[in-house]
PDB file of C-alpha atoms in Angstrom:
ATOM      1  CA  UNK O   4      53.982  87.141  93.535  1.00  0.00           C
ATOM      2  CA  UNK O   5      56.225  86.018  96.419  1.00  0.00           C
ATOM      3  CA  UNK O   6      54.040  82.850  96.864  1.00  0.00           C
ATOM      4  CA  UNK O   7      54.903  81.805  93.200  1.00  0.00           C
ATOM      5  CA  UNK O   8      58.570  82.565  93.462  1.00  0.00           C
ATOM      6  CA  UNK O   9      59.244  80.589  96.651  1.00  0.00           C
ATOM      7  CA  UNK O  10      58.438  77.093  95.367  1.00  0.00           C
ATOM      8  CA  UNK O  11      60.614  77.808  92.232  1.00  0.00           C
ATOM      9  CA  UNK O  12      63.526  78.876  94.380  1.00  0.00           C
ATOM     10  CA  UNK O  13      63.165  75.909  96.741  1.00  0.00           C
ATOM     11  CA  UNK O  14      63.212  73.491  93.775  1.00  0.00           C
ATOM     12  CA  UNK O  15      66.327  75.061  92.216  1.00  0.00           C
ATOM     13  CA  UNK O  16      68.107  74.933  95.630  1.00  0.00           C
ATOM     14  CA  UNK O  17      67.335  71.217  95.902  1.00  0.00           C
ATOM     15  CA  UNK O  18      69.340  70.354  92.684  1.00  0.00           C
ATOM     16  CA  UNK O  19      72.987  69.300  93.070  1.00  0.00           C
ATOM     17  CA  UNK O  20      75.709  69.150  90.493  1.00  0.00           C
ATOM     18  CA  UNK O  21      79.266  68.191  91.483  1.00  0.00           C
ATOM     19  CA  UNK O  22      82.074  67.735  88.978  1.00  0.00           C
ATOM     20  CA  UNK O  23      84.811  65.589  90.502  1.00  0.00           C
ATOM     21  CA  UNK O  24      87.818  66.182  88.269  1.00  0.00           C
ATOM     22  CA  UNK O  25      90.462  65.180  90.954  1.00  0.00           C
ATOM     23  CA  UNK O  26      92.453  68.308  90.246  1.00  0.00           C
ATOM     24  CA  UNK O  27      94.314  69.626  93.302  1.00  0.00           C
ATOM     25  CA  UNK O  28      92.074  67.885  95.820  1.00  0.00           C
ATOM     26  CA  UNK O  29      88.904  65.947  95.470  1.00  0.00           C
ATOM     27  CA  UNK O  30      85.400  67.229  96.171  1.00  0.00           C
ATOM     28  CA  UNK O  31      84.138  64.054  97.627  1.00  0.00           C
ATOM     29  CA  UNK O  32      85.860  62.283 100.523  1.00  0.00           C
ATOM     30  CA  UNK O  33      87.435  59.132  98.930  1.00  0.00           C
ATOM     31  CA  UNK O  34      88.969  56.483 101.068  1.00  0.00           C
ATOM     32  CA  UNK O  35      92.484  56.643  99.631  1.00  0.00           C
ATOM     33  CA  UNK O  36      95.030  53.881 100.565  1.00  0.00           C
ATOM     34  CA  UNK O  37      98.375  52.620  99.365  1.00  0.00           C
ATOM     35  CA  UNK O  38     100.793  49.834 100.269  1.00  0.00           C
ATOM     36  CA  UNK O  39     102.812  47.126  98.524  1.00  0.00           C
ATOM     37  CA  UNK O  40      99.718  45.132  97.566  1.00  0.00           C
ATOM     38  CA  UNK O  41      97.274  47.832  96.463  1.00  0.00           C
ATOM     39  CA  UNK O  42      96.806  51.501  95.744  1.00  0.00           C
ATOM     40  CA  UNK O  43      93.683  53.715  95.592  1.00  0.00           C
ATOM     41  CA  UNK O  44      94.772  57.305  95.423  1.00  0.00           C
ATOM     42  CA  UNK O  45      94.064  60.670  93.800  1.00  0.00           C
ATOM     43  CA  UNK O  46      97.009  61.585  91.577  1.00  0.00           C
ATOM     44  CA  UNK O  47      97.687  63.536  88.428  1.00  0.00           C
ATOM     45  CA  UNK O  48      94.077  64.611  88.138  1.00  0.00           C
ATOM     46  CA  UNK O  49      92.622  61.136  88.410  1.00  0.00           C
ATOM     47  CA  UNK O  50      91.484  58.572  90.947  1.00  0.00           C
ATOM     48  CA  UNK O  51      93.798  55.623  90.376  1.00  0.00           C
ATOM     49  CA  UNK O  52      92.996  52.150  91.580  1.00  0.00           C
ATOM     50  CA  UNK O  53      95.506  49.409  91.041  1.00  0.00           C
ATOM     51  CA  UNK O  54      95.907  45.923  92.342  1.00  0.00           C
ATOM     52  CA  UNK O  55      99.726  45.352  92.908  1.00  0.00           C
ATOM     53  CA  UNK O  56      99.852  41.838  94.215  1.00  0.00           C
ATOM     54  CA  UNK O  57      98.408  38.506  93.119  1.00  0.00           C
ATOM     55  CA  UNK O  58      97.325  37.951  96.607  1.00  0.00           C
ATOM     56  CA  UNK O  59      94.728  40.849  96.300  1.00  0.00           C
ATOM     57  CA  UNK O  60      91.539  39.757  94.407  1.00  0.00           C
ATOM     58  CA  UNK O  61      89.931  43.183  94.109  1.00  0.00           C
ATOM     59  CA  UNK O  62      90.028  46.716  95.445  1.00  0.00           C
ATOM     60  CA  UNK O  63      87.515  49.470  95.670  1.00  0.00           C
ATOM     61  CA  UNK O  64      87.552  53.126  96.746  1.00  0.00           C
ATOM     62  CA  UNK O  65      84.650  54.433  98.817  1.00  0.00           C
ATOM     63  CA  UNK O  66      82.801  57.687  99.389  1.00  0.00           C
ATOM     64  CA  UNK O  67      79.436  58.766 100.751  1.00  0.00           C
ATOM     65  CA  UNK O  68      77.661  60.849  98.033  1.00  0.00           C
ATOM     66  CA  UNK O  69      76.048  64.071  99.319  1.00  0.00           C
ATOM     67  CA  UNK O  70      72.605  63.086  97.920  1.00  0.00           C
ATOM     68  CA  UNK O  71      69.256  62.255  99.387  1.00  0.00           C
ATOM     69  CA  UNK O  72      68.454  58.606  98.630  1.00  0.00           C
ATOM     70  CA  UNK O  73      64.769  59.240  98.043  1.00  0.00           C
ATOM     71  CA  UNK O  74      65.400  61.556  95.094  1.00  0.00           C
ATOM     72  CA  UNK O  75      66.504  60.750  91.514  1.00  0.00           C
ATOM     73  CA  UNK O  76      70.092  61.127  90.581  1.00  0.00           C
ATOM     74  CA  UNK O  77      72.623  60.466  87.866  1.00  0.00           C
ATOM     75  CA  UNK O  78      76.347  59.625  88.049  1.00  0.00           C
ATOM     76  CA  UNK O  79      78.405  59.792  84.928  1.00  0.00           C
ATOM     77  CA  UNK O  80      81.924  58.509  85.168  1.00  0.00           C
ATOM     78  CA  UNK O  81      84.667  58.799  82.509  1.00  0.00           C
ATOM     79  CA  UNK O  82      86.975  55.784  82.933  1.00  0.00           C
ATOM     80  CA  UNK O  83      90.340  54.795  81.434  1.00  0.00           C
ATOM     81  CA  UNK O  84      90.728  51.055  81.611  1.00  0.00           C
ATOM     82  CA  UNK O  85      94.269  49.993  80.968  1.00  0.00           C
ATOM     83  CA  UNK O  86      93.270  46.442  80.051  1.00  0.00           C
ATOM     84  CA  UNK O  87      89.803  44.978  79.234  1.00  0.00           C
ATOM     85  CA  UNK O  88      89.783  41.153  78.939  1.00  0.00           C
ATOM     86  CA  UNK O  89      87.592  38.252  79.948  1.00  0.00           C
ATOM     87  CA  UNK O  90      89.208  37.877  83.419  1.00  0.00           C
ATOM     88  CA  UNK O  91      89.560  41.387  84.906  1.00  0.00           C
ATOM     89  CA  UNK O  92      86.401  43.209  86.189  1.00  0.00           C
ATOM     90  CA  UNK O  93      85.742  46.929  86.788  1.00  0.00           C
ATOM     91  CA  UNK O  94      82.783  49.009  87.683  1.00  0.00           C
ATOM     92  CA  UNK O  95      80.823  50.666  90.417  1.00  0.00           C
ATOM     93  CA  UNK O  96      79.366  49.594  93.738  1.00  0.00           C
ATOM     94  CA  UNK O  97      76.560  51.491  95.301  1.00  0.00           C
ATOM     95  CA  UNK O  98      74.129  51.387  98.281  1.00  0.00           C
ATOM     96  CA  UNK O  99      74.319  49.478 101.542  1.00  0.00           C
ATOM     97  CA  UNK O 100      71.224  47.843 103.099  1.00  0.00           C
ATOM     98  CA  UNK O 101      70.555  46.806 106.731  1.00  0.00           C
ATOM     99  CA  UNK O 102      72.476  43.525 106.121  1.00  0.00           C
ATOM    100  CA  UNK O 103      75.526  45.407 104.635  1.00  0.00           C
ATOM    101  CA  UNK O 104      74.822  44.116 101.143  1.00  0.00           C
ATOM    102  CA  UNK O 105      75.737  46.507  98.331  1.00  0.00           C
ATOM    103  CA  UNK O 106      75.090  46.393  94.567  1.00  0.00           C
ATOM    104  CA  UNK O 107      77.876  45.818  92.162  1.00  0.00           C
ATOM    105  CA  UNK O 108      77.566  46.733  88.490  1.00  0.00           C
ATOM    106  CA  UNK O 109      80.590  45.327  86.856  1.00  0.00           C
ATOM    107  CA  UNK O 110      82.011  45.024  83.421  1.00  0.00           C
ATOM    108  CA  UNK O 111      84.553  42.764  81.605  1.00  0.00           C
ATOM    109  CA  UNK O 112      85.080  41.852  77.977  1.00  0.00           C
ATOM    110  CA  UNK O 113      81.668  41.306  76.330  1.00  0.00           C
ATOM    111  CA  UNK O 114      79.868  40.991  79.705  1.00  0.00           C
ATOM    112  CA  UNK O 115      77.973  43.164  82.241  1.00  0.00           C
ATOM    113  CA  UNK O 116      77.194  41.835  85.722  1.00  0.00           C
ATOM    114  CA  UNK O 117      74.802  43.027  88.402  1.00  0.00           C
ATOM    115  CA  UNK O 118      75.361  41.270  91.714  1.00  0.00           C
ATOM    116  CA  UNK O 119      75.119  41.621  95.505  1.00  0.00           C
ATOM    117  CA  UNK O 120      78.421  42.514  97.084  1.00  0.00           C
ATOM    118  CA  UNK O 121      79.203  41.980 100.793  1.00  0.00           C
ATOM    119  CA  UNK O 122      82.437  42.125 102.770  1.00  0.00           C
ATOM    120  CA  UNK O 123      84.539  42.127  99.627  1.00  0.00           C
ATOM    121  CA  UNK O 124      82.871  39.140  97.981  1.00  0.00           C
ATOM    122  CA  UNK O 125      80.663  39.055  94.902  1.00  0.00           C
ATOM    123  CA  UNK O 126      77.746  36.914  95.837  1.00  0.00           C
ATOM    124  CA  UNK O 127      76.150  34.482  93.351  1.00  0.00           C
ATOM    125  CA  UNK O 128      72.842  36.414  93.721  1.00  0.00           C
ATOM    126  CA  UNK O 129      72.681  38.461  90.555  1.00  0.00           C
ATOM    127  CA  UNK O 130      72.606  38.441  86.751  1.00  0.00           C
ATOM    128  CA  UNK O 131      75.042  38.699  83.899  1.00  0.00           C
ATOM    129  CA  UNK O 132      74.391  39.667  80.358  1.00  0.00           C
ATOM    130  CA  UNK O 133      76.344  39.781  77.093  1.00  0.00           C
ATOM    131  CA  UNK O 134      77.177  43.140  75.827  1.00  0.00           C
ATOM    132  CA  UNK O 135      79.443  44.549  73.085  1.00  0.00           C
ATOM    133  CA  UNK O 136      82.447  45.651  75.069  1.00  0.00           C
ATOM    134  CA  UNK O 137      85.622  44.508  73.083  1.00  0.00           C
ATOM    135  CA  UNK O 138      88.832  43.604  74.903  1.00  0.00           C
ATOM    136  CA  UNK O 139      91.788  45.847  74.422  1.00  0.00           C
ATOM    137  CA  UNK O 140      94.182  48.241  76.122  1.00  0.00           C
ATOM    138  CA  UNK O 141      93.762  51.842  77.293  1.00  0.00           C
ATOM    139  CA  UNK O 142      90.067  52.063  76.433  1.00  0.00           C
ATOM    140  CA  UNK O 143      87.978  55.136  77.529  1.00  0.00           C
ATOM    141  CA  UNK O 144      84.554  54.243  78.616  1.00  0.00           C
ATOM    142  CA  UNK O 145      81.744  56.443  79.943  1.00  0.00           C
ATOM    143  CA  UNK O 146      79.637  54.628  82.498  1.00  0.00           C
ATOM    144  CA  UNK O 147      76.297  56.163  83.614  1.00  0.00           C
ATOM    145  CA  UNK O 148      74.333  55.052  86.688  1.00  0.00           C
ATOM    146  CA  UNK O 149      70.902  56.715  86.986  1.00  0.00           C
ATOM    147  CA  UNK O 150      68.380  56.400  89.741  1.00  0.00           C
ATOM    148  CA  UNK O 151      64.971  57.227  88.217  1.00  0.00           C
ATOM    149  CA  UNK O 152      61.446  56.267  89.387  1.00  0.00           C
ATOM    150  CA  UNK O 153      62.655  53.635  91.825  1.00  0.00           C
ATOM    151  CA  UNK O 154      65.023  51.869  89.344  1.00  0.00           C
ATOM    152  CA  UNK O 155      68.738  51.756  88.676  1.00  0.00           C
ATOM    153  CA  UNK O 156      69.501  52.292  84.997  1.00  0.00           C
ATOM    154  CA  UNK O 157      72.974  51.442  83.805  1.00  0.00           C
ATOM    155  CA  UNK O 158      74.542  52.647  80.481  1.00  0.00           C
ATOM    156  CA  UNK O 159      78.007  52.714  78.929  1.00  0.00           C
ATOM    157  CA  UNK O 160      79.093  54.737  75.991  1.00  0.00           C
ATOM    158  CA  UNK O 161      75.544  55.965  75.459  1.00  0.00           C
ATOM    159  CA  UNK O 162      74.113  52.399  75.379  1.00  0.00           C
ATOM    160  CA  UNK O 163      71.498  51.588  78.044  1.00  0.00           C
ATOM    161  CA  UNK O 164      72.101  47.987  79.116  1.00  0.00           C
ATOM    162  CA  UNK O 165      70.385  47.250  82.339  1.00  0.00           C
ATOM    163  CA  UNK O 166      67.431  48.391  84.455  1.00  0.00           C
ATOM    164  CA  UNK O 167      66.662  47.032  87.946  1.00  0.00           C
ATOM    165  CA  UNK O 168      63.820  48.224  90.069  1.00  0.00           C
ATOM    166  CA  UNK O 169      64.781  47.995  93.845  1.00  0.00           C
ATOM    167  CA  UNK O 170      64.842  50.064  96.900  1.00  0.00           C
ATOM    168  CA  UNK O 171      67.790  52.420  97.604  1.00  0.00           C
ATOM    169  CA  UNK O 172      68.967  52.699 101.203  1.00  0.00           C
ATOM    170  CA  UNK O 173      72.293  54.548 101.302  1.00  0.00           C
ATOM    171  CA  UNK O 174      74.388  56.944  99.301  1.00  0.00           C
ATOM    172  CA  UNK O 175      77.486  54.852  99.753  1.00  0.00           C
ATOM    173  CA  UNK O 176      79.459  54.587  96.440  1.00  0.00           C
ATOM    174  CA  UNK O 177      82.661  52.998  95.215  1.00  0.00           C
ATOM    175  CA  UNK O 178      84.694  52.385  92.095  1.00  0.00           C
ATOM    176  CA  UNK O 179      85.922  48.731  91.814  1.00  0.00           C
ATOM    177  CA  UNK O 180      88.552  46.664  89.863  1.00  0.00           C
ATOM    178  CA  UNK O 181      90.319  43.407  89.998  1.00  0.00           C
ATOM    179  CA  UNK O 182      93.332  44.934  88.136  1.00  0.00           C
ATOM    180  CA  UNK O 183      93.747  48.650  87.268  1.00  0.00           C
ATOM    181  CA  UNK O 184      91.129  51.399  86.797  1.00  0.00           C
ATOM    182  CA  UNK O 185      91.654  55.145  86.369  1.00  0.00           C
ATOM    183  CA  UNK O 186      88.689  57.400  86.874  1.00  0.00           C
ATOM    184  CA  UNK O 187      89.302  60.624  84.962  1.00  0.00           C
ATOM    185  CA  UNK O 188      86.057  62.462  85.936  1.00  0.00           C
ATOM    186  CA  UNK O 189      82.852  61.930  87.738  1.00  0.00           C
ATOM    187  CA  UNK O 190      79.719  64.092  87.568  1.00  0.00           C
ATOM    188  CA  UNK O 191      77.013  63.694  90.170  1.00  0.00           C
ATOM    189  CA  UNK O 192      73.686  65.361  89.524  1.00  0.00           C
ATOM    190  CA  UNK O 193      70.581  65.174  91.701  1.00  0.00           C
ATOM    191  CA  UNK O 194      67.252  66.652  90.432  1.00  0.00           C
TER     192      UNK O 194
END
């Protein structure tokens, strides 16, 4: 009987679920920063990223996720986007390979982009596709990033839009914007 229960207990213990609601203090160690040009801070139960100067092209707020890269996981982020248009981008950045390249999964009005990201620059290596994401103000969007069977799967508002099979090296994770992004909640699950 003990032999049968031990594997079950081990598999249950390997599962992770973290709900980051930014109330009081954050559960993940976000790299908060604020000055006259930009702000990435936890405030009022949100993670608020805002570009405050025309001299700043984009900002992101990092953390290292407490996951094992070799296992599947799912990140669900509830975002409030103050302005969606055809110029401003927002989304998530994940992973970091041996050459410090990361993956950027970004959105703007009617477009999704999957690109390499390195040293603050979006590289031309990548792909963009048309999606139904209308422009507007103060829109709530649920973005899901799932790692399953060696692929990254991206969805927004329950619509799967992109699948990319590629290695995963590092649990480094960021939210990204070229204007203003409010993260209301993030749920991390590893199974």
